[in-house]
Structures are given as structure tokens and as C-alpha cells.
Amino acid sequence: MKYTEEGDIKWAAGLFEGEGYLYYNKQNQSWTIGIEMTDKDVIEKLSDMWDISFTTSKRLNRPDHHLQPYHARVSARSKIFAIVCNIYPYLGARRRQKCDEFLEWYAAKEGKRYD
């Protein structure tokens, strides 16, 4: 993570709370964290903060009047762990619960305890 200022971390947590996702892919047995939105500058800043890439979403049958969506996402568990550790204190209960699921999985993969 490039930004460690408290304000930047709170900003990223708020953005994640409103627009982000953290999900487990059962088929690949892996997690992904990311954010998708139409504000390219916001996604660029977040991807720079989290040191991850961002791309455009290629949606089939997207009406011309819809804005181009962008997303920043990562599946590397060490990066997800670093992101979750930084934003966790600023998340609401629902997002924390999903982060707890990831942290339990991460601890098991790393051979550590989670409690």
C-alpha cells in the first residue's frame, strides 16, 4: 500500500464500503477484492493506493448512454490481507463479517491462528 495517511485509508474504506466487494470463488478456491464504478479518476487513485491494476469493464449489450465502468481488483491473498488490515477498523458490520471470513481462510492457508 502506497498511502498510509489516516485520511487516505478512511477514504478507501468508505469507497469500499459503498462500491466494493470481497468474494470467495469456490471453483478456484480463491478470494478477490475490488471496486467497480464509472469514475475513472477515483479508480486510478485507489489502484495506485493499493498497488493494483485497474481496467475497463467490457459489458456486452451496454447501452450507449451508460458510462464506461472501471474496476480495480486483486486476487493475491497477501495484497488482500494488507488491504483488509488497513480498512477493517472503518468498515460496517456487514463488510467486517465478510473480511472475517477472508481472515479465517487466510490464517488457515498461512498456517496461523485467527481469533
PDB file of N, CA, C and O in Angstrom, residues 2-46:
ATOM      1  N   LYS A   2       0.627   2.107  -0.925  1.00  0.00           N
ATOM      2  CA  LYS A   2       1.464   3.291  -1.072  1.00  0.00           C
ATOM      3  C   LYS A   2       1.073   4.409  -0.114  1.00  0.00           C
ATOM      4  O   LYS A   2       1.905   5.160   0.320  1.00  0.00           O
ATOM      5  N   TYR A   3      -0.208   4.536   0.181  1.00  0.00           N
ATOM      6  CA  TYR A   3      -0.684   5.606   1.044  1.00  0.00           C
ATOM      7  C   TYR A   3      -0.934   5.044   2.438  1.00  0.00           C
ATOM      8  O   TYR A   3      -1.636   4.063   2.590  1.00  0.00           O
ATOM      9  N   THR A   4      -0.380   5.682   3.421  1.00  0.00           N
ATOM     10  CA  THR A   4      -0.619   5.230   4.783  1.00  0.00           C
ATOM     11  C   THR A   4      -1.206   6.337   5.648  1.00  0.00           C
ATOM     12  O   THR A   4      -1.360   6.167   6.841  1.00  0.00           O
ATOM     13  N   GLU A   5      -1.509   7.465   5.032  1.00  0.00           N
ATOM     14  CA  GLU A   5      -2.147   8.551   5.777  1.00  0.00           C
ATOM     15  C   GLU A   5      -3.530   8.094   6.230  1.00  0.00           C
ATOM     16  O   GLU A   5      -4.263   7.452   5.469  1.00  0.00           O
ATOM     17  N   GLU A   6      -3.874   8.421   7.446  1.00  0.00           N
ATOM     18  CA  GLU A   6      -5.161   8.012   8.012  1.00  0.00           C
ATOM     19  C   GLU A   6      -6.331   8.453   7.129  1.00  0.00           C
ATOM     20  O   GLU A   6      -7.262   7.688   6.897  1.00  0.00           O
ATOM     21  N   GLY A   7      -6.259   9.669   6.610  1.00  0.00           N
ATOM     22  CA  GLY A   7      -7.335  10.168   5.758  1.00  0.00           C
ATOM     23  C   GLY A   7      -7.496   9.364   4.486  1.00  0.00           C
ATOM     24  O   GLY A   7      -8.617   9.106   4.035  1.00  0.00           O
ATOM     25  N   ASP A   8      -6.385   8.951   3.889  1.00  0.00           N
ATOM     26  CA  ASP A   8      -6.445   8.136   2.672  1.00  0.00           C
ATOM     27  C   ASP A   8      -7.029   6.759   2.962  1.00  0.00           C
ATOM     28  O   ASP A   8      -7.808   6.228   2.168  1.00  0.00           O
ATOM     29  N   ILE A   9      -6.657   6.187   4.075  1.00  0.00           N
ATOM     30  CA  ILE A   9      -7.178   4.870   4.439  1.00  0.00           C
ATOM     31  C   ILE A   9      -8.683   4.952   4.708  1.00  0.00           C
ATOM     32  O   ILE A   9      -9.441   4.093   4.264  1.00  0.00           O
ATOM     33  N   LYS A  10      -9.106   5.990   5.402  1.00  0.00           N
ATOM     34  CA  LYS A  10     -10.541   6.172   5.661  1.00  0.00           C
ATOM     35  C   LYS A  10     -11.301   6.374   4.350  1.00  0.00           C
ATOM     36  O   LYS A  10     -12.401   5.846   4.179  1.00  0.00           O
ATOM     37  N   TRP A  11     -10.719   7.154   3.439  1.00  0.00           N
ATOM     38  CA  TRP A  11     -11.338   7.384   2.132  1.00  0.00           C
ATOM     39  C   TRP A  11     -11.520   6.052   1.407  1.00  0.00           C
ATOM     40  O   TRP A  11     -12.590   5.762   0.882  1.00  0.00           O
ATOM     41  N   ALA A  12     -10.467   5.237   1.362  1.00  0.00           N
ATOM     42  CA  ALA A  12     -10.526   3.945   0.679  1.00  0.00           C
ATOM     43  C   ALA A  12     -11.548   3.024   1.343  1.00  0.00           C
ATOM     44  O   ALA A  12     -12.285   2.316   0.654  1.00  0.00           O
ATOM     45  N   ALA A  13     -11.607   3.043   2.665  1.00  0.00           N
ATOM     46  CA  ALA A  13     -12.572   2.206   3.382  1.00  0.00           C
ATOM     47  C   ALA A  13     -13.999   2.633   3.060  1.00  0.00           C
ATOM     48  O   ALA A  13     -14.873   1.786   2.848  1.00  0.00           O
ATOM     49  N   GLY A  14     -14.235   3.928   3.016  1.00  0.00           N
ATOM     50  CA  GLY A  14     -15.562   4.428   2.675  1.00  0.00           C
ATOM     51  C   GLY A  14     -15.955   4.064   1.258  1.00  0.00           C
ATOM     52  O   GLY A  14     -17.099   3.674   0.988  1.00  0.00           O
ATOM     53  N   LEU A  15     -15.005   4.165   0.363  1.00  0.00           N
ATOM     54  CA  LEU A  15     -15.257   3.790  -1.027  1.00  0.00           C
ATOM     55  C   LEU A  15     -15.559   2.293  -1.119  1.00  0.00           C
ATOM     56  O   LEU A  15     -16.514   1.882  -1.783  1.00  0.00           O
ATOM     57  N   PHE A  16     -14.780   1.492  -0.419  1.00  0.00           N
ATOM     58  CA  PHE A  16     -15.015   0.050  -0.409  1.00  0.00           C
ATOM     59  C   PHE A  16     -16.370  -0.274   0.206  1.00  0.00           C
ATOM     60  O   PHE A  16     -17.099  -1.129  -0.296  1.00  0.00           O
ATOM     61  N   GLU A  17     -16.702   0.401   1.277  1.00  0.00           N
ATOM     62  CA  GLU A  17     -17.986   0.164   1.961  1.00  0.00           C
ATOM     63  C   GLU A  17     -19.152   0.385   0.994  1.00  0.00           C
ATOM     64  O   GLU A  17     -20.122  -0.370   0.997  1.00  0.00           O
ATOM     65  N   GLY A  18     -19.041   1.415   0.162  1.00  0.00           N
ATOM     66  CA  GLY A  18     -20.149   1.746  -0.734  1.00  0.00           C
ATOM     67  C   GLY A  18     -20.119   1.052  -2.081  1.00  0.00           C
ATOM     68  O   GLY A  18     -21.169   0.734  -2.649  1.00  0.00           O
ATOM     69  N   GLU A  19     -18.946   0.815  -2.629  1.00  0.00           N
ATOM     70  CA  GLU A  19     -18.834   0.327  -4.003  1.00  0.00           C
ATOM     71  C   GLU A  19     -18.058  -0.982  -4.142  1.00  0.00           C
ATOM     72  O   GLU A  19     -17.957  -1.510  -5.247  1.00  0.00           O
ATOM     73  N   GLY A  20     -17.472  -1.470  -3.068  1.00  0.00           N
ATOM     74  CA  GLY A  20     -16.551  -2.595  -3.181  1.00  0.00           C
ATOM     75  C   GLY A  20     -17.166  -3.955  -2.970  1.00  0.00           C
ATOM     76  O   GLY A  20     -18.341  -4.097  -2.630  1.00  0.00           O
ATOM     77  N   TYR A  21     -16.324  -4.950  -3.198  1.00  0.00           N
ATOM     78  CA  TYR A  21     -16.730  -6.329  -2.989  1.00  0.00           C
ATOM     79  C   TYR A  21     -15.527  -7.157  -2.553  1.00  0.00           C
ATOM     80  O   TYR A  21     -14.384  -6.853  -2.868  1.00  0.00           O
ATOM     81  N   LEU A  22     -15.821  -8.168  -1.795  1.00  0.00           N
ATOM     82  CA  LEU A  22     -14.850  -9.167  -1.363  1.00  0.00           C
ATOM     83  C   LEU A  22     -15.588 -10.493  -1.448  1.00  0.00           C
ATOM     84  O   LEU A  22     -16.587 -10.696  -0.761  1.00  0.00           O
ATOM     85  N   TYR A  23     -15.151 -11.354  -2.351  1.00  0.00           N
ATOM     86  CA  TYR A  23     -15.888 -12.602  -2.512  1.00  0.00           C
ATOM     87  C   TYR A  23     -14.951 -13.787  -2.678  1.00  0.00           C
ATOM     88  O   TYR A  23     -13.809 -13.647  -3.088  1.00  0.00           O
ATOM     89  N   TYR A  24     -15.494 -14.936  -2.345  1.00  0.00           N
ATOM     90  CA  TYR A  24     -14.771 -16.198  -2.435  1.00  0.00           C
ATOM     91  C   TYR A  24     -15.274 -16.966  -3.649  1.00  0.00           C
ATOM     92  O   TYR A  24     -16.469 -17.218  -3.790  1.00  0.00           O
ATOM     93  N   ASN A  25     -14.360 -17.357  -4.519  1.00  0.00           N
ATOM     94  CA  ASN A  25     -14.683 -18.143  -5.695  1.00  0.00           C
ATOM     95  C   ASN A  25     -14.483 -19.619  -5.329  1.00  0.00           C
ATOM     96  O   ASN A  25     -13.345 -20.063  -5.166  1.00  0.00           O
ATOM     97  N   LYS A  26     -15.571 -20.344  -5.175  1.00  0.00           N
ATOM     98  CA  LYS A  26     -15.496 -21.749  -4.758  1.00  0.00           C
ATOM     99  C   LYS A  26     -14.791 -22.615  -5.797  1.00  0.00           C
ATOM    100  O   LYS A  26     -14.090 -23.558  -5.445  1.00  0.00           O
ATOM    101  N   GLN A  27     -14.970 -22.287  -7.057  1.00  0.00           N
ATOM    102  CA  GLN A  27     -14.357 -23.082  -8.123  1.00  0.00           C
ATOM    103  C   GLN A  27     -12.826 -22.978  -8.073  1.00  0.00           C
ATOM    104  O   GLN A  27     -12.139 -23.985  -8.174  1.00  0.00           O
ATOM    105  N   ASN A  28     -12.302 -21.776  -7.903  1.00  0.00           N
ATOM    106  CA  ASN A  28     -10.851 -21.561  -7.843  1.00  0.00           C
ATOM    107  C   ASN A  28     -10.298 -21.620  -6.432  1.00  0.00           C
ATOM    108  O   ASN A  28      -9.088 -21.563  -6.247  1.00  0.00           O
ATOM    109  N   GLN A  29     -11.191 -21.645  -5.448  1.00  0.00           N
ATOM    110  CA  GLN A  29     -10.816 -21.597  -4.044  1.00  0.00           C
ATOM    111  C   GLN A  29      -9.898 -20.409  -3.768  1.00  0.00           C
ATOM    112  O   GLN A  29      -8.832 -20.543  -3.155  1.00  0.00           O
ATOM    113  N   SER A  30     -10.350 -19.245  -4.239  1.00  0.00           N
ATOM    114  CA  SER A  30      -9.564 -18.028  -4.045  1.00  0.00           C
ATOM    115  C   SER A  30     -10.505 -16.852  -3.787  1.00  0.00           C
ATOM    116  O   SER A  30     -11.695 -16.905  -4.097  1.00  0.00           O
ATOM    117  N   TRP A  31      -9.943 -15.810  -3.203  1.00  0.00           N
ATOM    118  CA  TRP A  31     -10.678 -14.596  -2.892  1.00  0.00           C
ATOM    119  C   TRP A  31     -10.294 -13.495  -3.866  1.00  0.00           C
ATOM    120  O   TRP A  31      -9.174 -13.476  -4.383  1.00  0.00           O
ATOM    121  N   THR A  32     -11.199 -12.551  -4.051  1.00  0.00           N
ATOM    122  CA  THR A  32     -10.946 -11.357  -4.842  1.00  0.00           C
ATOM    123  C   THR A  32     -11.527 -10.170  -4.094  1.00  0.00           C
ATOM    124  O   THR A  32     -12.625 -10.256  -3.547  1.00  0.00           O
ATOM    125  N   ILE A  33     -10.771  -9.077  -4.072  1.00  0.00           N
ATOM    126  CA  ILE A  33     -11.269  -7.817  -3.514  1.00  0.00           C
ATOM    127  C   ILE A  33     -11.207  -6.783  -4.629  1.00  0.00           C
ATOM    128  O   ILE A  33     -10.270  -6.795  -5.438  1.00  0.00           O
ATOM    129  N   GLY A  34     -12.198  -5.924  -4.689  1.00  0.00           N
ATOM    130  CA  GLY A  34     -12.182  -4.921  -5.735  1.00  0.00           C
ATOM    131  C   GLY A  34     -13.289  -3.906  -5.600  1.00  0.00           C
ATOM    132  O   GLY A  34     -14.131  -3.981  -4.709  1.00  0.00           O
ATOM    133  N   ILE A  35     -13.247  -2.967  -6.515  1.00  0.00           N
ATOM    134  CA  ILE A  35     -14.242  -1.903  -6.592  1.00  0.00           C
ATOM    135  C   ILE A  35     -14.513  -1.646  -8.063  1.00  0.00           C
ATOM    136  O   ILE A  35     -13.587  -1.625  -8.876  1.00  0.00           O
ATOM    137  N   GLU A  36     -15.775  -1.450  -8.401  1.00  0.00           N
ATOM    138  CA  GLU A  36     -16.155  -1.100  -9.768  1.00  0.00           C
ATOM    139  C   GLU A  36     -17.035   0.132  -9.731  1.00  0.00           C
ATOM    140  O   GLU A  36     -17.955   0.232  -8.920  1.00  0.00           O
ATOM    141  N   MET A  37     -16.731   1.081 -10.612  1.00  0.00           N
ATOM    142  CA  MET A  37     -17.523   2.296 -10.726  1.00  0.00           C
ATOM    143  C   MET A  37     -17.177   3.011 -12.022  1.00  0.00           C
ATOM    144  O   MET A  37     -16.237   2.617 -12.711  1.00  0.00           O
ATOM    145  N   THR A  38     -17.891   4.060 -12.331  1.00  0.00           N
ATOM    146  CA  THR A  38     -17.672   4.772 -13.589  1.00  0.00           C
ATOM    147  C   THR A  38     -16.725   5.958 -13.452  1.00  0.00           C
ATOM    148  O   THR A  38     -16.404   6.583 -14.451  1.00  0.00           O
ATOM    149  N   ASP A  39     -16.257   6.262 -12.263  1.00  0.00           N
ATOM    150  CA  ASP A  39     -15.340   7.389 -12.054  1.00  0.00           C
ATOM    151  C   ASP A  39     -13.902   6.910 -12.212  1.00  0.00           C
ATOM    152  O   ASP A  39     -13.301   6.368 -11.288  1.00  0.00           O
ATOM    153  N   LYS A  40     -13.342   7.123 -13.401  1.00  0.00           N
ATOM    154  CA  LYS A  40     -12.007   6.624 -13.715  1.00  0.00           C
ATOM    155  C   LYS A  40     -10.956   7.185 -12.769  1.00  0.00           C
ATOM    156  O   LYS A  40     -10.074   6.458 -12.304  1.00  0.00           O
ATOM    157  N   ASP A  41     -11.032   8.492 -12.447  1.00  0.00           N
ATOM    158  CA  ASP A  41     -10.020   9.113 -11.592  1.00  0.00           C
ATOM    159  C   ASP A  41     -10.019   8.492 -10.193  1.00  0.00           C
ATOM    160  O   ASP A  41      -8.959   8.316  -9.581  1.00  0.00           O
ATOM    161  N   VAL A  42     -11.180   8.123  -9.700  1.00  0.00           N
ATOM    162  CA  VAL A  42     -11.281   7.512  -8.374  1.00  0.00           C
ATOM    163  C   VAL A  42     -10.667   6.107  -8.409  1.00  0.00           C
ATOM    164  O   VAL A  42      -9.900   5.746  -7.513  1.00  0.00           O
ATOM    165  N   ILE A  43     -10.974   5.344  -9.433  1.00  0.00           N
ATOM    166  CA  ILE A  43     -10.408   4.002  -9.567  1.00  0.00           C
ATOM    167  C   ILE A  43      -8.897   4.074  -9.751  1.00  0.00           C
ATOM    168  O   ILE A  43      -8.157   3.265  -9.184  1.00  0.00           O
ATOM    169  N   GLU A  44      -8.419   5.066 -10.501  1.00  0.00           N
ATOM    170  CA  GLU A  44      -6.967   5.234 -10.667  1.00  0.00           C
ATOM    171  C   GLU A  44      -6.287   5.521  -9.340  1.00  0.00           C
ATOM    172  O   GLU A  44      -5.244   4.955  -9.026  1.00  0.00           O
ATOM    173  N   LYS A  45      -6.882   6.404  -8.536  1.00  0.00           N
ATOM    174  CA  LYS A  45      -6.293   6.728  -7.232  1.00  0.00           C
ATOM    175  C   LYS A  45      -6.284   5.499  -6.322  1.00  0.00           C
ATOM    176  O   LYS A  45      -5.271   5.201  -5.686  1.00  0.00           O
ATOM    177  N   LEU A  46      -7.396   4.789  -6.294  1.00  0.00           N
ATOM    178  CA  LEU A  46      -7.476   3.601  -5.447  1.00  0.00           C
ATOM    179  C   LEU A  46      -6.483   2.536  -5.901  1.00  0.00           C
ATOM    180  O   LEU A  46      -5.794   1.939  -5.078  1.00  0.00           O
TER     181      LEU A  46
END
